[in-house]
Tab-separated table of C-alpha atoms and ligand atoms in Angstrom:
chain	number	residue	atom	x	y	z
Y	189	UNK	CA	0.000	0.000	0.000
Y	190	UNK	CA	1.318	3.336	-0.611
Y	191	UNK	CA	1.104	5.369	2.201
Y	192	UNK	CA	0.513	9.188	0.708
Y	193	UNK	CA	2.894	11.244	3.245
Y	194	UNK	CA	1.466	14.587	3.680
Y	195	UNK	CA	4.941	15.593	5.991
Y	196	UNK	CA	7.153	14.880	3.141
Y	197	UNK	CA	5.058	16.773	0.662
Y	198	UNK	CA	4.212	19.649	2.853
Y	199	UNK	CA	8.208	19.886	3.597
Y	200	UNK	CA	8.605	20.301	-0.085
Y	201	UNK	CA	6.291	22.710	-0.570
Y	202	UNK	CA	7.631	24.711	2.296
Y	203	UNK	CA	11.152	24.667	0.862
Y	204	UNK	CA	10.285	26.065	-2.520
Y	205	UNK	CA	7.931	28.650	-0.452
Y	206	UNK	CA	10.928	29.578	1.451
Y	207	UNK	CA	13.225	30.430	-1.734
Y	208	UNK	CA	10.727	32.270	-3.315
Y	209	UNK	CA	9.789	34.545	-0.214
Y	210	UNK	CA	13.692	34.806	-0.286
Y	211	UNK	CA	13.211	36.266	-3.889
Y	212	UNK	CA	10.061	38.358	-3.227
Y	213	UNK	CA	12.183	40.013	0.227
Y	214	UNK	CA	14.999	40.808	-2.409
Y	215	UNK	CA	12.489	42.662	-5.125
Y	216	UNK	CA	10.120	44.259	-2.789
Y	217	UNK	CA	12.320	45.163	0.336
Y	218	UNK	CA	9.834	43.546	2.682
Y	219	UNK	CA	8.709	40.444	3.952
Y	220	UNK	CA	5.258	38.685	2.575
Y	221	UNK	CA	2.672	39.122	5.558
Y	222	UNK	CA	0.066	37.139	6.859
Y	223	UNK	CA	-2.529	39.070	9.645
Y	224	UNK	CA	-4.188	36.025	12.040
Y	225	UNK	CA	-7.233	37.628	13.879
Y	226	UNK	CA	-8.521	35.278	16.217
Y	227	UNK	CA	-11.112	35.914	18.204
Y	228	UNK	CA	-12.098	34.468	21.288
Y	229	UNK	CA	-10.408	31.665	23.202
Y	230	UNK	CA	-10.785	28.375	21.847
Y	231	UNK	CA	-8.309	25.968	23.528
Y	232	UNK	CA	-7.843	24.179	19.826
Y	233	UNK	CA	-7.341	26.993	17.989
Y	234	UNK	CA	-4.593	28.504	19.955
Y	235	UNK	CA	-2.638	25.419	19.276
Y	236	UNK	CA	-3.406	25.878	15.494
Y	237	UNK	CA	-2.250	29.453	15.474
Y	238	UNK	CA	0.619	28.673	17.135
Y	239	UNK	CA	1.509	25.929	14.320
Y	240	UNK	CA	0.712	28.627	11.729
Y	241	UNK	CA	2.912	31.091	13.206
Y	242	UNK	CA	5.699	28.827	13.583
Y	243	UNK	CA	5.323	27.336	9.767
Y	244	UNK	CA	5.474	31.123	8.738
Y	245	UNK	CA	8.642	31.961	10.506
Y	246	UNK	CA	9.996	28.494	9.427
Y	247	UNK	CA	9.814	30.385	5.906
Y	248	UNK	CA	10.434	33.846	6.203
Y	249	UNK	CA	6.865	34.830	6.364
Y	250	UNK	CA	6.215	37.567	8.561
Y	251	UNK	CA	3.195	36.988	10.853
Y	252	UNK	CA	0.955	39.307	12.932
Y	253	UNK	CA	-1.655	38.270	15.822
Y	254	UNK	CA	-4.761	40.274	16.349
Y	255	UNK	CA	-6.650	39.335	19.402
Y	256	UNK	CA	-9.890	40.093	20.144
Y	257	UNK	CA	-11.999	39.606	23.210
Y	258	UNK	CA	-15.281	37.510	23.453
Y	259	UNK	CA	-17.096	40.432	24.617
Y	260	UNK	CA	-16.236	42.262	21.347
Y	261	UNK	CA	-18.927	43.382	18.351
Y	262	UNK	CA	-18.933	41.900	15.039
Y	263	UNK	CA	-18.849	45.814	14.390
Y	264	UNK	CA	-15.007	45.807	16.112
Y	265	UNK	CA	-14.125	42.793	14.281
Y	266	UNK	CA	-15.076	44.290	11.071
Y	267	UNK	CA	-13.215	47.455	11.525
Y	268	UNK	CA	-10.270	45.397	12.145
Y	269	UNK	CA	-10.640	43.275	9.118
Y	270	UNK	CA	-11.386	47.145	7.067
Y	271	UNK	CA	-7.851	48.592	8.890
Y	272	UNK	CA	-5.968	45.430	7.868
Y	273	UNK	CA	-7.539	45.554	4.010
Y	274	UNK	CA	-5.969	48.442	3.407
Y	275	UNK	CA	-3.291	47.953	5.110
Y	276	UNK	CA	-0.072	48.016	2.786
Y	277	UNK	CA	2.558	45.768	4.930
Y	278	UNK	CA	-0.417	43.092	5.243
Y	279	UNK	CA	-0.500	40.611	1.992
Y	280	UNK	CA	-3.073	37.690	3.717
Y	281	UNK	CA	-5.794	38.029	6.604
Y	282	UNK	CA	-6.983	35.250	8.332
Y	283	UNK	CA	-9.909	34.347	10.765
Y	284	UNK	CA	-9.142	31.690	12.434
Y	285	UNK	CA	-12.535	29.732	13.246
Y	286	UNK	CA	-14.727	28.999	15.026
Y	287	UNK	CA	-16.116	32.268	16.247
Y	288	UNK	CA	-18.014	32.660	19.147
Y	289	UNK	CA	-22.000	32.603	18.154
Y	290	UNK	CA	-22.408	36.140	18.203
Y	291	UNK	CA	-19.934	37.049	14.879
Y	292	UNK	CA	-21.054	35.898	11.813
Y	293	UNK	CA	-18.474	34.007	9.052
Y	294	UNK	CA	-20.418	35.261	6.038
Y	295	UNK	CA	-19.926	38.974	7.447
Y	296	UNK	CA	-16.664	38.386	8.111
Y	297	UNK	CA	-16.342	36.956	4.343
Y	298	UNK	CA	-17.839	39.567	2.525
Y	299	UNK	CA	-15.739	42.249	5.097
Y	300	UNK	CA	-12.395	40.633	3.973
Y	301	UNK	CA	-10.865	42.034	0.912
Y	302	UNK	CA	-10.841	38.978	-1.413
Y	303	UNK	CA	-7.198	39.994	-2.305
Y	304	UNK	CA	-6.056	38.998	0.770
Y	305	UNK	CA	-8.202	36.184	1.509
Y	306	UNK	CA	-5.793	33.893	2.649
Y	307	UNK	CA	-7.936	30.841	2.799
Y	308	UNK	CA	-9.665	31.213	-0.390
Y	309	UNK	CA	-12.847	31.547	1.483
Y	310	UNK	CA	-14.410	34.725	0.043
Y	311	UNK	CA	-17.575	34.133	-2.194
Y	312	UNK	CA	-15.800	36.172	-4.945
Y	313	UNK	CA	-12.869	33.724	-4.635
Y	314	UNK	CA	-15.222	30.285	-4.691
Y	315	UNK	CA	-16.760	32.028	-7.796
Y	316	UNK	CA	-13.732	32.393	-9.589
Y	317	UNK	CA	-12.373	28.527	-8.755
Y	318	UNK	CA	-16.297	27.321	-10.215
Y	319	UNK	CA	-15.620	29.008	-13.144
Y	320	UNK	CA	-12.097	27.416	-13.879
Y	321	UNK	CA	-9.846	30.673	-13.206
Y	322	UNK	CA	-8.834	29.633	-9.442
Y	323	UNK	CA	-7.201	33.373	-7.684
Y	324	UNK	CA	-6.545	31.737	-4.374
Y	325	UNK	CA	-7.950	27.808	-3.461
Y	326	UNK	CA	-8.909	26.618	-0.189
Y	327	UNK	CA	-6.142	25.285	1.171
Y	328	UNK	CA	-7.049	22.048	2.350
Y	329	UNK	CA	-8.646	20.996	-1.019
Y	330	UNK	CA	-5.200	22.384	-2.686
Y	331	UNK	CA	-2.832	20.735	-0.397
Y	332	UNK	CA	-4.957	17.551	-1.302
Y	333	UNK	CA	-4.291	18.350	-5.228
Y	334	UNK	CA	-1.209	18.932	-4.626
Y	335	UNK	CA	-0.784	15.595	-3.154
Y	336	UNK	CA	-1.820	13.934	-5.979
Y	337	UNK	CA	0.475	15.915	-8.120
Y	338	UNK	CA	3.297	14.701	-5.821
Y	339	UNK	CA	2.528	11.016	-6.121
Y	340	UNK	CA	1.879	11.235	-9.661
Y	341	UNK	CA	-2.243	10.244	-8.967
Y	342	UNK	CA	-3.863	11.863	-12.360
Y	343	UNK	CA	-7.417	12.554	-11.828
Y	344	UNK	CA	-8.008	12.853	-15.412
Y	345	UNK	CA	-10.991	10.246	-16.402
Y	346	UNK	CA	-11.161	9.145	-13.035
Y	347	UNK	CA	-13.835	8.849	-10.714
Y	348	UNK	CA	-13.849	10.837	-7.303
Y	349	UNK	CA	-15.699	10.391	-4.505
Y	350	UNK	CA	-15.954	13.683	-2.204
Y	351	UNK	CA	-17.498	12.496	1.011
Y	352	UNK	CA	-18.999	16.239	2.136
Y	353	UNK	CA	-19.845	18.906	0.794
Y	354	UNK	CA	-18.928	21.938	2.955
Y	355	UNK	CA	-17.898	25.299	1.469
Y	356	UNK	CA	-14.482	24.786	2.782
Y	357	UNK	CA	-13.108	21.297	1.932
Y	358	UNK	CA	-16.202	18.903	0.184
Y	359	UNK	CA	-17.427	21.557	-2.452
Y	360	UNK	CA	-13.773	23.154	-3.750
Y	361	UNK	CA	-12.543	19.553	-3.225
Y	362	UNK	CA	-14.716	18.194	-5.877
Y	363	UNK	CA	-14.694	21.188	-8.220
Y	364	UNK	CA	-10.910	20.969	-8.537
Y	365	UNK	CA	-11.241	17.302	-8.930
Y	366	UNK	CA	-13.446	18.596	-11.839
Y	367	UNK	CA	-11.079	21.216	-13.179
Y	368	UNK	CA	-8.651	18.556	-13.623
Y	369	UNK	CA	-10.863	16.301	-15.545
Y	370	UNK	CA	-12.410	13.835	-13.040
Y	371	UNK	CA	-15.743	12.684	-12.533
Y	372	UNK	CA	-16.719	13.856	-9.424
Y	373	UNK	CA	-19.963	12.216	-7.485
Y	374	UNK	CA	-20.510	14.425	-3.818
Y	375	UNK	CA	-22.115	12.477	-1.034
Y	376	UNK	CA	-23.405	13.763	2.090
Y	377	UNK	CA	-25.254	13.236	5.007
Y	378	UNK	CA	-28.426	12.223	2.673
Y	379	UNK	CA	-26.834	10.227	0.337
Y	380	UNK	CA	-28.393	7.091	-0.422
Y	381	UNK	CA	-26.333	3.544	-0.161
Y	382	UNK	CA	-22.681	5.850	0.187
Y	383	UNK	CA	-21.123	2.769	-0.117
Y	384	UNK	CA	-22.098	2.172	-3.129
Y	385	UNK	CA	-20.528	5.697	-4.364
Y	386	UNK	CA	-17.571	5.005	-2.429
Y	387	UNK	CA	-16.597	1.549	-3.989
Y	388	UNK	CA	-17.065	2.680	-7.440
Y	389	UNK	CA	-15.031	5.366	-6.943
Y	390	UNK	CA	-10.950	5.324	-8.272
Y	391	UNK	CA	-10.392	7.805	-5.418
Y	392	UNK	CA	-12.087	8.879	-2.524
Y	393	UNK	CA	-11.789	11.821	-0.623
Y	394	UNK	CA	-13.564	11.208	3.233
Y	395	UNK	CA	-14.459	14.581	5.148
Y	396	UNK	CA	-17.705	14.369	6.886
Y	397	UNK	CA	-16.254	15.117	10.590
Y	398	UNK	CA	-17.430	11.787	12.078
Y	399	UNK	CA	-13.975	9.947	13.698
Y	400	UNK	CA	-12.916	6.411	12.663
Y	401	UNK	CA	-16.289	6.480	10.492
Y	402	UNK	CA	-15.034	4.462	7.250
Y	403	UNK	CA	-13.834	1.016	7.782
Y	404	UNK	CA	-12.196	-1.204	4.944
Y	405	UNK	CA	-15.981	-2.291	3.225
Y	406	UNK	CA	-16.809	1.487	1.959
Y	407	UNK	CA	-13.428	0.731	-0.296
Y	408	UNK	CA	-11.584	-1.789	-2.943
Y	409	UNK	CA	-8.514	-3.221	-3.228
Y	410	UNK	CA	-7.799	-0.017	-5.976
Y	411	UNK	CA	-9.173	2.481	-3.586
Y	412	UNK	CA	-7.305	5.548	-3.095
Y	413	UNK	CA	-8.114	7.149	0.278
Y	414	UNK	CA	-7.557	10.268	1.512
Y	415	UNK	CA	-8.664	11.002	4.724
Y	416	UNK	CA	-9.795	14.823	6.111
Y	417	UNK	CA	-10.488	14.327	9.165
Y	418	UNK	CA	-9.405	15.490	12.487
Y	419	UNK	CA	-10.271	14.784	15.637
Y	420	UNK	CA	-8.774	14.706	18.986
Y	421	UNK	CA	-10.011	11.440	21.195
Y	422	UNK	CA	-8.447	11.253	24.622
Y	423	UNK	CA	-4.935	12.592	23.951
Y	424	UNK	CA	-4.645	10.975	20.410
Y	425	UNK	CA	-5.824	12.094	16.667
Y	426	UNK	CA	-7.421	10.178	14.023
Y	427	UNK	CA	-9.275	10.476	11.082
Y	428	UNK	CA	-13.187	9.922	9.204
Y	429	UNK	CA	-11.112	6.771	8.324
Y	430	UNK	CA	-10.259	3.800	10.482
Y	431	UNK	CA	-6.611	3.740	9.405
Y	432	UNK	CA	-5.170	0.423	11.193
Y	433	UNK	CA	-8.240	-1.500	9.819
Y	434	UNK	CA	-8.363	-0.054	6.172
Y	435	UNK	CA	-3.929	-0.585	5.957
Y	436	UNK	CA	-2.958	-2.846	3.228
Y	437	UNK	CA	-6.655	-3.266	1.979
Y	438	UNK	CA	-6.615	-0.332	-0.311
Y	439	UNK	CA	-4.407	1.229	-2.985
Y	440	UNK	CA	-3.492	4.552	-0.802
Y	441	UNK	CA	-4.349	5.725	2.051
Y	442	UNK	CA	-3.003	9.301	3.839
Y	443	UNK	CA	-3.040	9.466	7.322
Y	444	UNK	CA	-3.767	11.573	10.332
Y	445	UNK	CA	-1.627	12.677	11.867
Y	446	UNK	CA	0.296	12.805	8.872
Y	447	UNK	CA	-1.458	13.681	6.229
Y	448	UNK	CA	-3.702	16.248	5.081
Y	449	UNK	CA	-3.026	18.406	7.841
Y	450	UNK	CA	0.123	19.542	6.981
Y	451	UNK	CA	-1.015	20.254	3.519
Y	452	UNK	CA	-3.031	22.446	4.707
Y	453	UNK	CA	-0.451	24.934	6.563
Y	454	UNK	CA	1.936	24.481	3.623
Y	455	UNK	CA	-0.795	26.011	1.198
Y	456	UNK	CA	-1.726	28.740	3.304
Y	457	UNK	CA	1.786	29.982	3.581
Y	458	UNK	CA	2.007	29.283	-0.529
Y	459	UNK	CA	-1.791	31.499	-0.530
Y	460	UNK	CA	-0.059	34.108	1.203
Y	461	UNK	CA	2.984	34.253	-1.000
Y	462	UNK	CA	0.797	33.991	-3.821
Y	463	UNK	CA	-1.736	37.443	-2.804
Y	464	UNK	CA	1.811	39.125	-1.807
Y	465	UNK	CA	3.144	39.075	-5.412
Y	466	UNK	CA	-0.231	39.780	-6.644
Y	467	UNK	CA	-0.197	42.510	-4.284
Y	468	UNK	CA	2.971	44.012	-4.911
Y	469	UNK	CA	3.214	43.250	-8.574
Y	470	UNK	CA	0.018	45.041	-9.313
Y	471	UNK	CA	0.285	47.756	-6.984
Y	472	UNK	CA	-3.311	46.240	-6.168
Y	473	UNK	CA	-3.528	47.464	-2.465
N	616	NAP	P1	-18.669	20.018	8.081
N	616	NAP	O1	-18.843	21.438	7.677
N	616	NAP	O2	-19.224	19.541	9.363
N	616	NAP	O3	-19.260	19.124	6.898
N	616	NAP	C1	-19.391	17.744	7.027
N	616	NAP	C2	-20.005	17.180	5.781
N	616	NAP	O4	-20.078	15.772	5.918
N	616	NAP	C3	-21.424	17.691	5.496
N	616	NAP	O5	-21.555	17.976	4.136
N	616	NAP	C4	-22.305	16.496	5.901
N	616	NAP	O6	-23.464	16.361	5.107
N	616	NAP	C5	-21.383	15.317	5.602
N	616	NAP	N1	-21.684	14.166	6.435
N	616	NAP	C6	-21.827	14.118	7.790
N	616	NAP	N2	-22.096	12.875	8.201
N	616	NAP	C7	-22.153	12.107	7.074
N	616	NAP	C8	-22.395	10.737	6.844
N	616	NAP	N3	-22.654	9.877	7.826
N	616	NAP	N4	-22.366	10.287	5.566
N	616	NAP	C9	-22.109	11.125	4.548
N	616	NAP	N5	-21.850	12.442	4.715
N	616	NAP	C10	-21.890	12.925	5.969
N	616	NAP	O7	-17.124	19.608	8.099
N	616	NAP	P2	-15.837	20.194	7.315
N	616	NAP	O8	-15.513	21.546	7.806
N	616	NAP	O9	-15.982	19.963	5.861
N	616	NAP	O10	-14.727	19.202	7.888
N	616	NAP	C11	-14.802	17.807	7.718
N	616	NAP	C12	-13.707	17.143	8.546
N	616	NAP	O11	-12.453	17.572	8.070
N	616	NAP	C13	-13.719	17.501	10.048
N	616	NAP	O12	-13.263	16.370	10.771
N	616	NAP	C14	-12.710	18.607	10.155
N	616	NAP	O13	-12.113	18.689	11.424
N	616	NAP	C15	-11.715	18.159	9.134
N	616	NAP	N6	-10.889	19.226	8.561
N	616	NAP	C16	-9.563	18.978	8.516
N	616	NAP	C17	-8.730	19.908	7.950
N	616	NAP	C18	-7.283	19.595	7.880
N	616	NAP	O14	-6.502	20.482	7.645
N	616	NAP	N7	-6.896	18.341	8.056
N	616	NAP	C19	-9.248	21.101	7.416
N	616	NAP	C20	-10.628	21.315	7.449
N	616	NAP	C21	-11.443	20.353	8.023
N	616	NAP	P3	-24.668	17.463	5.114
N	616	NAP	O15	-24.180	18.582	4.252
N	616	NAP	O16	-25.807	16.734	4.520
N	616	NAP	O17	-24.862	17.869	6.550
């Protein structure tokens, strides 16, 4: 079984990330910056920040943390989000979710300049991937492309399965899968007989949020697997998939830890290099 190694790829990525910030420091006489607003106090996404912010000093990215209170308006958030839009030293902005109840993502969406949407959240953004000119992609769905263009796993004629279909990973999973010539079926929580779609799929791609969910009989012997999930069950993480089960009786198989996760740093530090030489090229801010 090939086991698709979302460390080594991610590393990659991260080097070649690293010599081009090098490049863009040396043309633009600053460093490519990435604003983190995070909002709130959510144990688990303090220790994702804290990954992030590491990962951008690991390659010269500069990074900047904006806290804001609980008690805060959506109003104070969004005049944060305005001052960092225009903000020239600021190439990427990023809201680190979830919110508390009381702020709203799709304000926060259509507040953030799509220019420096460093996710590749913004409707404008999600627009421009559906109609086959991608400006920046979600970056878990990209680091899972890019996977797949590390292991040399061509998607063209193939059949994917995109277990999901949230606005962040199922729906821009499946509509690159599309842009790069697959045939893309999306299942979700309706779906009827899902294991049907997933065994007569060439590659599936599990992210419904449900831990240890798929076992070896939603796959074949061809499958490739990638696995989204993430959760954190008494001191250890797994995936949607039931990795030591589904070993050796599939294809390929990423893991967690391990796997997509990584991808997904590496391609928001690649985002944020990406808006900065947009930016700066363009004289767009
Ligand atoms: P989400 O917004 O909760 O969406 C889950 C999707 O799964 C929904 O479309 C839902 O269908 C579908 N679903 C739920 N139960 C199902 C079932 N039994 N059968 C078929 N479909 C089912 O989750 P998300 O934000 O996309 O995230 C999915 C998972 O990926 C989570 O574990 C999350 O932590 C993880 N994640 C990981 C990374 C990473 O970097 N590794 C990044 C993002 C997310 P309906 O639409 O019908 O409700």
């Amino acid at each position: 079984m090939l086991l698709i190694d979302g460390r080594k790829v991610a590393q990659k990525i991260k080097e070649k990330v690293a010599t081009d910030v090098t490049r863009f420091k040396a043309k633009y006489k600053k460093a490519p910056a990435l604003a983190v607003i995070n909002v709130g106090d959510d144990p688990a996404s303090a220790i994702y920040l804290r990954n992030k912010e590491k990962s951008c000093a690991d390659v010269g990215i500069t990074s900047m943390r904006f806290k804001l209170d609980k008690e805060k308006s959506q109003e104070e958030l969004d005049a944060l989000i305005n001052k960092l839009n225009t903000d020239t030293d600021v190439h990427g902005i990023l809201v680190q979710l979830p919110m508390p109840k009381h702020f709203s993502v799709e304000k926060v969406l259509t507040t953030l300049n799509p220019l420096k949407d460093a996710d590749g959240f913004h409707p404008e953004n999600l627009g421009l991937l559906l109609s086959g000119r991608p400006r920046v992609k979600p970056c878990t769905p990209y680091g899972i492309m890019k996977m797949f263009e590390h292991y040399d796993i061509s998607l063209k004629g193939k059949k994917v399965c995109v277990v999901g279909r949230s606005n962040i990973v199922g729906k821009p999973m499946g509509i690159l899968a599309l842009n790069a010539d697959a045939t893309v079926t999306f299942c979700h929580s309706k779906t009827d007989d899902l294991k049907a779609h997933t065994k007569a799929a060439d590659i599936v791609v599990a992210a419904i949020g449900k831990p240890e969910f798929f076992d070896s009989t939603y796959f074949t012997k061809n499958s490739v697997v990638i696995d989204v999930g993430m959760h954190h069950i008494n001191g250890k993480t797994c995936g949607d998939v039931n990795f030591s089960e589904c070993q050796n009786k599939v294809q390929a198989l990423s893991p967690v830890p391990g796997g997509v996760g990584q991808m997904t740093v590496a391609m928001l530090l690649q985002n944020t290099l990406e808006l900065a030489f947009l930016q700066e090229e363009h004289k767009l801010i």
